[in-house]
Every structure is written in C-alpha cells, then in structure tokens.
Tab-separated table of N, CA and C in Angstrom:
chain	number	residue	atom	x	y	z
A	1	MET	N	140.397	96.255	119.505
A	1	MET	CA	139.242	95.291	119.660
A	1	MET	C	138.715	95.025	118.303
A	2	SER	N	138.545	93.771	117.984
A	2	SER	CA	138.020	93.468	116.620
A	2	SER	C	136.630	92.789	116.751
A	3	GLY	N	135.964	92.713	115.595
A	3	GLY	CA	134.709	92.106	115.634
A	3	GLY	C	133.768	92.796	114.528
A	4	LEU	N	132.601	92.320	114.366
A	4	LEU	CA	131.735	92.928	113.452
A	4	LEU	C	130.564	93.634	114.127
A	5	ARG	N	130.138	94.723	113.499
A	5	ARG	CA	128.985	95.400	114.183
A	5	ARG	C	127.753	94.389	113.998
A	6	SER	N	126.776	94.625	114.975
A	6	SER	CA	125.574	93.788	114.930
A	6	SER	C	124.922	93.840	113.557
A	7	SER	N	124.752	94.905	113.027
A	7	SER	CA	124.031	95.103	111.729
A	7	SER	C	124.821	94.312	110.561
A	8	GLN	N	126.162	94.293	110.670
A	8	GLN	CA	126.936	93.469	109.662
A	8	GLN	C	126.672	91.992	109.875
A	9	VAL	N	126.722	91.528	111.162
A	9	VAL	CA	126.529	90.105	111.490
A	9	VAL	C	125.094	89.676	111.042
A	10	ALA	N	124.124	90.463	111.303
A	10	ALA	CA	122.704	90.186	111.089
A	10	ALA	C	122.524	90.197	109.491
A	11	ALA	N	123.071	91.098	108.817
A	11	ALA	CA	122.941	91.079	107.449
A	11	ALA	C	123.722	89.859	106.695
A	12	ALA	N	124.871	89.616	107.173
A	12	ALA	CA	125.591	88.457	106.611
A	12	ALA	C	124.883	87.086	106.929
A	13	ALA	N	124.109	87.035	108.129
A	13	ALA	CA	123.461	85.783	108.321
A	13	ALA	C	122.018	85.756	107.854
A	14	GLY	N	121.561	86.919	107.326
A	14	GLY	CA	120.236	86.982	106.803
A	14	GLY	C	119.186	87.063	107.840
A	15	VAL	N	119.490	87.667	108.928
A	15	VAL	CA	118.465	87.877	110.014
A	15	VAL	C	118.396	89.389	110.438
A	16	ASN	N	117.417	89.810	111.127
A	16	ASN	CA	117.406	91.165	111.492
A	16	ASN	C	118.175	91.307	112.857
A	17	PRO	N	118.608	92.541	113.223
A	17	PRO	CA	119.272	92.713	114.473
A	17	PRO	C	118.561	92.408	115.715
A	18	GLN	N	117.218	92.587	115.620
A	18	GLN	CA	116.438	92.089	116.843
A	18	GLN	C	116.480	90.603	117.071
A	19	THR	N	116.616	89.802	115.981
A	19	THR	CA	116.789	88.392	116.110
A	19	THR	C	118.157	88.096	116.771
A	20	LEU	N	119.108	88.762	116.294
A	20	LEU	CA	120.481	88.672	116.964
A	20	LEU	C	120.435	88.862	118.358
A	21	ARG	N	119.836	89.954	118.808
A	21	ARG	CA	119.812	90.282	120.303
A	21	ARG	C	118.922	89.237	121.022
A	22	TYR	N	117.869	88.809	120.426
A	22	TYR	CA	117.072	87.772	121.113
A	22	TYR	C	117.830	86.520	121.278
A	23	TYR	N	118.578	86.056	120.310
A	23	TYR	CA	119.418	84.906	120.482
A	23	TYR	C	120.518	85.080	121.552
A	24	GLU	N	120.999	86.313	121.730
A	24	GLU	CA	121.898	86.648	122.773
A	24	GLU	C	121.310	86.475	124.145
A	25	ARG	N	120.026	87.042	124.234
A	25	ARG	CA	119.338	86.875	125.508
A	25	ARG	C	119.029	85.512	125.866
A	26	ARG	N	118.728	84.755	124.876
A	26	ARG	CA	118.409	83.329	125.094
A	26	ARG	C	119.724	82.501	125.353
A	27	GLY	N	120.812	83.010	125.185
A	27	GLY	CA	122.057	82.319	125.443
A	27	GLY	C	122.626	81.489	124.303
A	28	LEU	N	121.937	81.651	123.166
A	28	LEU	CA	122.450	80.983	121.911
A	28	LEU	C	123.680	81.613	121.324
A	29	LEU	N	123.901	82.880	121.522
A	29	LEU	CA	125.052	83.664	121.136
A	29	LEU	C	125.688	84.318	122.407
A	30	ALA	N	126.983	84.401	122.286
A	30	ALA	CA	127.796	85.155	123.392
A	30	ALA	C	127.392	86.589	123.322
A	31	GLU	N	127.328	87.280	124.520
A	31	GLU	CA	127.137	88.694	124.594
A	31	GLU	C	128.278	89.382	123.821
A	32	PRO	N	127.992	90.418	123.042
A	32	PRO	CA	129.054	91.112	122.203
A	32	PRO	C	129.928	91.993	123.135
A	33	ASP	N	131.041	92.262	122.615
A	33	ASP	CA	131.947	93.283	123.291
A	33	ASP	C	131.532	94.691	122.833
A	34	ARG	N	132.032	95.697	123.419
A	34	ARG	CA	131.831	97.080	122.996
A	34	ARG	C	133.120	97.688	122.531
A	35	SER	N	133.009	98.385	121.335
A	35	SER	CA	134.116	99.107	120.963
A	35	SER	C	134.346	100.415	121.801
A	36	LEU	N	135.504	101.075	121.572
A	36	LEU	CA	135.786	102.369	122.295
A	36	LEU	C	134.648	103.379	122.101
A	37	GLY	N	134.102	103.317	120.851
A	37	GLY	CA	132.969	104.200	120.515
A	37	GLY	C	131.658	103.742	120.989
A	38	GLY	N	131.546	102.586	121.723
A	38	GLY	CA	130.269	102.189	122.209
A	38	GLY	C	129.534	101.204	121.335
A	39	HIS	N	130.071	100.869	120.250
A	39	HIS	CA	129.358	99.975	119.274
A	39	HIS	C	129.442	98.498	119.723
A	40	LEU	N	128.443	97.792	119.577
A	40	LEU	CA	128.480	96.403	119.938
A	40	LEU	C	129.203	95.641	118.859
A	41	LEU	N	130.178	94.819	119.278
A	41	LEU	CA	131.006	94.095	118.251
A	41	LEU	C	130.863	92.582	118.617
A	42	ASP	N	130.388	91.815	117.593
A	42	ASP	CA	130.262	90.392	117.736
A	42	ASP	C	131.396	89.740	117.018
A	43	PRO	N	131.786	88.579	117.502
A	43	PRO	CA	132.951	87.827	116.835
A	43	PRO	C	132.377	87.361	115.485
A	44	ALA	N	133.306	87.232	114.522
A	44	ALA	CA	132.977	86.811	113.142
A	44	ALA	C	132.256	85.465	113.124
A	45	GLU	N	132.610	84.625	114.151
A	45	GLU	CA	131.945	83.309	114.127
A	45	GLU	C	130.405	83.401	114.439
A	46	ALA	N	129.938	84.551	114.966
A	46	ALA	CA	128.573	84.657	115.264
A	46	ALA	C	127.722	84.548	113.987
A	47	VAL	N	128.276	84.887	112.769
A	47	VAL	CA	127.554	84.698	111.542
A	47	VAL	C	127.301	83.120	111.295
A	48	THR	N	128.353	82.392	111.488
A	48	THR	CA	128.210	80.911	111.401
A	48	THR	C	127.190	80.368	112.369
A	49	VAL	N	127.279	80.812	113.664
A	49	VAL	CA	126.306	80.356	114.595
A	49	VAL	C	124.913	80.606	114.266
A	50	LEU	N	124.609	81.905	113.753
A	50	LEU	CA	123.377	82.270	113.302
A	50	LEU	C	122.775	81.389	112.156
A	51	ARG	N	123.736	81.179	111.181
A	51	ARG	CA	123.383	80.353	110.082
A	51	ARG	C	122.939	78.878	110.517
A	52	VAL	N	123.738	78.379	111.533
A	52	VAL	CA	123.466	77.024	112.029
A	52	VAL	C	122.116	77.014	112.657
A	53	ILE	N	121.832	78.120	113.444
A	53	ILE	CA	120.550	78.197	114.207
A	53	ILE	C	119.369	78.127	113.119
A	54	LYS	N	119.493	79.051	112.177
A	54	LYS	CA	118.430	79.183	111.180
A	54	LYS	C	118.213	77.852	110.387
A	55	ALA	N	119.331	77.174	110.019
A	55	ALA	CA	119.242	75.981	109.233
A	55	ALA	C	118.555	74.800	110.170
A	56	ALA	N	118.946	74.856	111.393
A	56	ALA	CA	118.410	73.817	112.378
A	56	ALA	C	116.854	74.091	112.523
A	57	GLN	N	116.517	75.368	112.736
A	57	GLN	CA	115.077	75.692	112.680
A	57	GLN	C	114.405	75.252	111.389
A	58	GLY	N	115.000	75.478	110.342
A	58	GLY	CA	114.353	74.994	109.035
A	58	GLY	C	114.202	73.526	108.953
A	59	LEU	N	115.004	72.732	109.696
A	59	LEU	CA	114.917	71.271	109.766
A	59	LEU	C	113.829	70.854	110.805
A	60	GLY	N	113.288	71.873	111.563
A	60	GLY	CA	112.243	71.487	112.505
A	60	GLY	C	112.652	71.466	113.895
A	61	LEU	N	113.960	71.852	114.179
A	61	LEU	CA	114.377	71.887	115.617
A	61	LEU	C	113.852	73.087	116.246
A	62	THR	N	113.483	73.005	117.539
A	62	THR	CA	113.035	74.195	118.282
A	62	THR	C	114.279	74.946	118.782
A	63	LEU	N	114.027	76.123	119.298
A	63	LEU	CA	115.197	76.906	119.782
A	63	LEU	C	115.770	76.214	121.006
A	64	ASP	N	114.942	75.554	121.754
A	64	ASP	CA	115.500	74.810	122.956
A	64	ASP	C	116.327	73.650	122.514
A	65	GLU	N	115.960	72.935	121.417
A	65	GLU	CA	116.764	71.922	120.976
A	65	GLU	C	118.091	72.399	120.298
A	66	VAL	N	117.980	73.525	119.626
A	66	VAL	CA	119.239	74.153	119.060
A	66	VAL	C	120.158	74.566	120.275
A	67	ALA	N	119.593	75.182	121.309
A	67	ALA	CA	120.437	75.579	122.379
A	67	ALA	C	121.152	74.332	123.038
A	68	ASP	N	120.360	73.232	123.226
A	68	ASP	CA	121.033	71.996	123.781
A	68	ASP	C	122.173	71.541	122.809
A	69	LEU	N	121.908	71.639	121.573
A	69	LEU	CA	122.901	71.243	120.596
A	69	LEU	C	124.189	72.091	120.645
A	70	LEU	N	123.897	73.340	120.682
A	70	LEU	CA	125.101	74.268	120.739
A	70	LEU	C	125.746	74.091	122.154
A	71	ASP	N	125.074	73.908	123.207
A	71	ASP	CA	125.642	73.767	124.492
A	71	ASP	C	126.517	72.476	124.534
A	72	ALA	N	125.943	71.429	123.945
A	72	ALA	CA	126.720	70.118	123.878
A	72	ALA	C	128.077	70.371	123.133
A	73	ARG	N	128.062	71.164	122.145
A	73	ARG	CA	129.273	71.428	121.360
A	73	ARG	C	130.317	72.138	122.210
A	74	GLN	N	129.864	73.031	123.088
A	74	GLN	CA	130.850	73.812	123.962
A	74	GLN	C	131.388	72.932	125.091
A	75	HIS	N	130.727	71.888	125.384
A	75	HIS	CA	131.205	70.971	126.532
A	75	HIS	C	131.640	69.635	125.952
A	76	ARG	N	132.430	69.584	124.952
A	76	ARG	CA	132.840	68.392	124.240
A	76	ARG	C	133.558	67.413	125.179
A	77	HIS	N	134.347	67.983	126.130
A	77	HIS	CA	135.229	67.085	126.942
A	77	HIS	C	134.363	66.146	127.798
A	78	GLY	N	133.139	66.590	128.242
A	78	GLY	CA	132.314	65.614	129.036
A	78	GLY	C	131.093	65.195	128.273
A	79	ARG	N	131.270	65.198	126.952
A	79	ARG	CA	130.091	64.971	126.050
A	79	ARG	C	129.461	63.646	126.250
A	80	HIS	N	128.161	63.671	126.296
A	80	HIS	CA	127.328	62.455	126.348
A	80	HIS	C	127.096	61.946	124.937
A	81	PRO	N	127.001	60.634	124.766
A	81	PRO	CA	126.824	60.103	123.431
A	81	PRO	C	125.467	60.492	122.843
A	82	ASP	N	124.499	60.927	123.649
A	82	ASP	CA	123.187	61.346	123.114
A	82	ASP	C	123.026	62.814	122.885
A	83	ALA	N	124.187	63.568	122.888
A	83	ALA	CA	124.129	65.072	122.749
A	83	ALA	C	124.466	65.551	121.375
A	84	GLY	N	124.864	64.740	120.458
A	84	GLY	CA	125.282	65.265	119.218
A	84	GLY	C	124.150	65.356	118.151
A	85	LEU	N	124.597	65.980	117.035
A	85	LEU	CA	123.673	66.218	115.915
A	85	LEU	C	123.020	64.955	115.360
A	86	ARG	N	123.832	63.906	115.204
A	86	ARG	CA	123.409	62.687	114.656
A	86	ARG	C	122.152	62.132	115.378
A	87	VAL	N	122.395	62.006	116.769
A	87	VAL	CA	121.240	61.504	117.586
A	87	VAL	C	120.025	62.396	117.559
A	88	ARG	N	120.218	63.708	117.599
A	88	ARG	CA	119.127	64.609	117.557
A	88	ARG	C	118.438	64.448	116.154
A	89	ALA	N	119.161	64.390	115.119
A	89	ALA	CA	118.643	64.338	113.793
A	89	ALA	C	117.796	63.023	113.608
A	90	ARG	N	118.297	61.909	114.152
A	90	ARG	CA	117.523	60.654	114.134
A	90	ARG	C	116.205	60.803	114.864
A	91	ALA	N	116.238	61.464	116.088
A	91	ALA	CA	115.013	61.679	116.759
A	91	ALA	C	113.999	62.512	116.112
A	92	LYS	N	114.515	63.631	115.431
A	92	LYS	CA	113.694	64.524	114.661
A	92	LYS	C	113.143	63.840	113.465
A	93	LEU	N	113.976	62.960	112.822
A	93	LEU	CA	113.463	62.222	111.703
A	93	LEU	C	112.340	61.373	112.033
A	94	VAL	N	112.382	60.689	113.191
A	94	VAL	CA	111.279	59.874	113.625
A	94	VAL	C	110.045	60.705	113.756
A	95	GLU	N	110.175	61.857	114.312
A	95	GLU	CA	108.992	62.806	114.495
A	95	GLU	C	108.465	63.170	113.188
A	96	VAL	N	109.257	63.565	112.296
A	96	VAL	CA	108.822	63.969	110.897
A	96	VAL	C	108.109	62.879	110.235
A	97	GLU	N	108.712	61.632	110.285
A	97	GLU	CA	108.026	60.524	109.575
A	97	GLU	C	106.707	60.235	110.134
A	98	ALA	N	106.543	60.324	111.497
A	98	ALA	CA	105.250	60.159	112.078
A	98	ALA	C	104.278	61.281	111.640
A	99	LYS	N	104.770	62.468	111.472
A	99	LYS	CA	103.897	63.562	111.003
A	99	LYS	C	103.426	63.299	109.488
A	100	ILE	N	104.400	62.846	108.748
A	100	ILE	CA	104.103	62.478	107.376
A	100	ILE	C	103.071	61.369	107.283
A	101	ALA	N	103.184	60.369	108.086
A	101	ALA	CA	102.167	59.313	108.140
A	101	ALA	C	100.777	59.898	108.465
A	102	ASP	N	100.708	60.746	109.549
A	102	ASP	CA	99.453	61.320	109.932
A	102	ASP	C	98.870	62.178	108.790
A	103	LEU	N	99.803	62.882	108.080
A	103	LEU	CA	99.287	63.697	107.021
A	103	LEU	C	98.820	63.036	105.828
A	104	GLN	N	99.427	61.785	105.528
A	104	GLN	CA	98.959	60.920	104.526
A	104	GLN	C	97.542	60.457	104.814
A	105	VAL	N	97.274	60.079	106.026
A	105	VAL	CA	95.960	59.625	106.399
A	105	VAL	C	94.977	60.762	106.238
A	106	ILE	N	95.397	61.911	106.674
A	106	ILE	CA	94.438	63.129	106.484
A	106	ILE	C	94.165	63.381	105.102
A	107	ALA	N	95.220	63.366	104.180
A	107	ALA	CA	95.064	63.590	102.769
A	107	ALA	C	94.124	62.537	102.129
A	108	GLY	N	94.292	61.256	102.553
A	108	GLY	CA	93.470	60.216	101.977
A	108	GLY	C	91.979	60.430	102.395
A	109	THR	N	91.751	60.760	103.678
A	109	THR	CA	90.410	61.012	104.141
A	109	THR	C	89.748	62.275	103.383
A	110	LEU	N	90.536	63.330	103.263
A	110	LEU	CA	89.949	64.472	102.618
A	110	LEU	C	89.743	64.183	101.097
A	111	GLY	N	90.660	63.395	100.494
A	111	GLY	CA	90.367	62.986	99.112
A	111	GLY	C	89.142	62.169	98.958
A	112	ALA	N	88.958	61.284	99.904
A	112	ALA	CA	87.667	60.503	99.909
A	112	ALA	C	86.386	61.333	100.060
A	113	ALA	N	86.526	62.340	100.942
A	113	ALA	CA	85.382	63.303	101.124
A	113	ALA	C	85.138	64.088	99.868
A	114	VAL	N	86.176	64.523	99.170
A	114	VAL	CA	85.904	65.265	97.862
A	114	VAL	C	85.356	64.307	96.810
A	115	ASP	N	85.938	63.075	96.734
A	115	ASP	CA	85.356	62.101	95.769
A	115	ASP	C	83.869	61.724	96.103
A	116	ALA	N	83.546	61.688	97.390
A	116	ALA	CA	82.156	61.319	97.737
A	116	ALA	C	81.194	62.525	97.575
A	117	GLY	N	81.683	63.729	97.269
A	117	GLY	CA	80.864	64.860	97.242
A	117	GLY	C	80.229	65.423	98.462
A	118	CYS	N	80.900	65.251	99.488
A	118	CYS	CA	80.485	65.634	100.824
A	118	CYS	C	80.446	67.217	100.807
A	119	ASP	N	79.257	67.791	101.006
A	119	ASP	CA	79.199	69.252	101.082
A	119	ASP	C	78.735	69.710	102.458
A	120	ASP	N	77.821	68.922	103.074
A	120	ASP	CA	77.343	69.325	104.374
A	120	ASP	C	77.791	68.407	105.455
A	121	PRO	N	78.679	68.885	106.335
A	121	PRO	CA	79.228	67.920	107.326
A	121	PRO	C	78.111	67.405	108.318
A	122	MET	N	77.113	68.115	108.567
A	122	MET	CA	76.053	67.706	109.497
A	122	MET	C	75.226	66.591	108.879
A	123	ALA	N	74.958	66.704	107.602
A	123	ALA	CA	74.209	65.657	106.895
A	123	ALA	C	75.100	64.463	106.670
A	124	CYS	N	76.321	64.671	106.381
A	124	CYS	CA	77.240	63.523	106.059
A	124	CYS	C	77.587	62.799	107.305
A	125	ALA	N	77.718	63.404	108.419
A	125	ALA	CA	78.132	62.780	109.698
A	125	ALA	C	77.147	61.639	110.075
A	126	GLY	N	75.882	61.802	109.620
A	126	GLY	CA	75.002	60.745	110.016
A	126	GLY	C	74.823	59.582	109.062
A	127	GLN	N	75.546	59.627	107.959
A	127	GLN	CA	75.501	58.574	106.949
A	127	GLN	C	76.655	57.611	107.102
A	128	PRO	N	76.317	56.286	106.986
A	128	PRO	CA	77.318	55.265	107.102
A	128	PRO	C	78.420	55.340	105.977
A	129	CYS	N	78.074	55.935	104.914
A	129	CYS	CA	78.988	55.984	103.688
A	129	CYS	C	79.987	57.214	103.814
A	130	CYS	N	79.794	57.954	104.847
A	130	CYS	CA	80.642	59.182	105.051
A	130	CYS	C	81.998	58.735	105.195
A	131	PRO	N	83.002	59.239	104.440
A	131	PRO	CA	84.409	58.909	104.528
A	131	PRO	C	85.132	59.544	105.631
A	132	ILE	N	84.528	60.591	106.258
A	132	ILE	CA	85.172	61.275	107.379
A	132	ILE	C	84.636	60.658	108.695
A	133	PRO	N	85.511	60.117	109.520
A	133	PRO	CA	85.083	59.510	110.757
A	133	PRO	C	84.765	60.475	111.903
A	134	PHE	N	83.620	61.182	111.608
A	134	PHE	CA	83.228	62.189	112.518
A	134	PHE	C	83.063	61.674	113.932
A	135	ALA	N	82.422	60.521	114.129
A	135	ALA	CA	82.163	59.969	115.449
A	135	ALA	C	83.507	59.615	116.186
A	136	THR	N	84.416	59.043	115.435
A	136	THR	CA	85.698	58.729	116.038
A	136	THR	C	86.482	59.939	116.398
A	137	ILE	N	86.392	60.939	115.503
A	137	ILE	CA	87.136	62.222	115.883
A	137	ILE	C	86.554	62.878	117.066
A	138	ALA	N	85.277	62.889	117.155
A	138	ALA	CA	84.537	63.538	118.232
A	138	ALA	C	84.857	62.763	119.602
A	139	VAL	N	84.833	61.462	119.615
A	139	VAL	CA	85.210	60.732	120.748
A	139	VAL	C	86.636	60.957	121.162
A	140	ARG	N	87.535	60.887	120.177
A	140	ARG	CA	88.966	61.089	120.445
A	140	ARG	C	89.181	62.443	121.059
A	141	GLY	N	88.515	63.521	120.524
A	141	GLY	CA	88.624	64.865	121.048
A	141	GLY	C	88.238	64.953	122.467
A	142	VAL	N	87.120	64.251	122.858
A	142	VAL	CA	86.601	64.335	124.178
A	142	VAL	C	87.612	63.602	125.181
A	143	LEU	N	88.110	62.432	124.653
A	143	LEU	CA	89.103	61.727	125.496
A	143	LEU	C	90.393	62.525	125.706
A	144	ASP	N	90.819	63.186	124.629
A	144	ASP	CA	92.006	64.025	124.795
A	144	ASP	C	91.774	65.192	125.706
A	145	ALA	N	90.599	65.781	125.794
A	145	ALA	CA	90.301	66.870	126.639
A	145	ALA	C	90.271	66.340	128.101
A	146	GLU	N	89.757	65.146	128.257
A	146	GLU	CA	89.662	64.639	129.619
A	146	GLU	C	91.062	64.287	130.120
A	147	ASP	N	92.026	63.930	129.263
A	147	ASP	CA	93.350	63.628	129.731
A	147	ASP	C	94.120	64.868	130.222
A	148	ARG	N	93.689	66.053	129.748
A	148	ARG	CA	94.382	67.265	130.136
A	148	ARG	C	94.070	67.723	131.567
C-alpha cells in the first residue's frame, strides 16, 4: 500500500493535519487508506489538491465554490459549460471589481471626512457640509433591516 502519511501531506501543502481532516469530512479530499500499521495514507495528489484549495481561497472563492469546482473536474464527461474555472473566475472577478468600487467610494468619503476635520459624528451629522452621508446611511440601514 503506498501513499503519504497525513502529517507529510499537510506539511508539504502548508496546512495543519486538522485542516486536512476537515477537507476530507467536507468531501474536498478523498478519505485516506490505512496502512497495515493503522496509519492513514493519502495519495500523493492530495498535496496538489490542498494547494489548489488554498490558492482558490486566496483568490476569494469559498469552500463551497471550491468544492463545486473540484466536483466539476471529477465529472468531466457530463461537464456543463458553466462549471469550469474560467467561468467561475469571471464571476468572482465581477464580485471583486464591485467590492473595489465600493471601497473606493468609502475611501473617498473617509478622506473627505479627514480633510473636513470631522471629529464629532453627532455634531457633524447635522451639518450640511458634512462629507459623510449619515442620513442616507441610516435610511439605507433601516430599509435593509426591513427587507430581512
């Protein structure tokens, strides 16, 4: 029986053994075999799978998205055109670009607050020159809460 011990796989992929077991429970990795001595033995490709998982997470994919991507890879024969990395990367790119746009608005508003010397949000909120749209934010927060 061949394979790598869990500690070897985890070390090679830069994760701890608990992460390895968690991914196995989630179905991201195949259950390991056992050696005659009772040691868990993972296939060598588990290192690559772990590296792919960690890289995908670093790009903002959730574990569910990674699981879908890995599952699509295993079922290539009936593969849907929307199951591949390219399509998922495009969708994630749209999300990231929207977040960047939101963060740019936030950065601009905070910069304006710093430039205006706003120190007291209660005093600033009542002033027409206040760069932070307190009234708009409060109304939006109430509307969002009502939608839930």
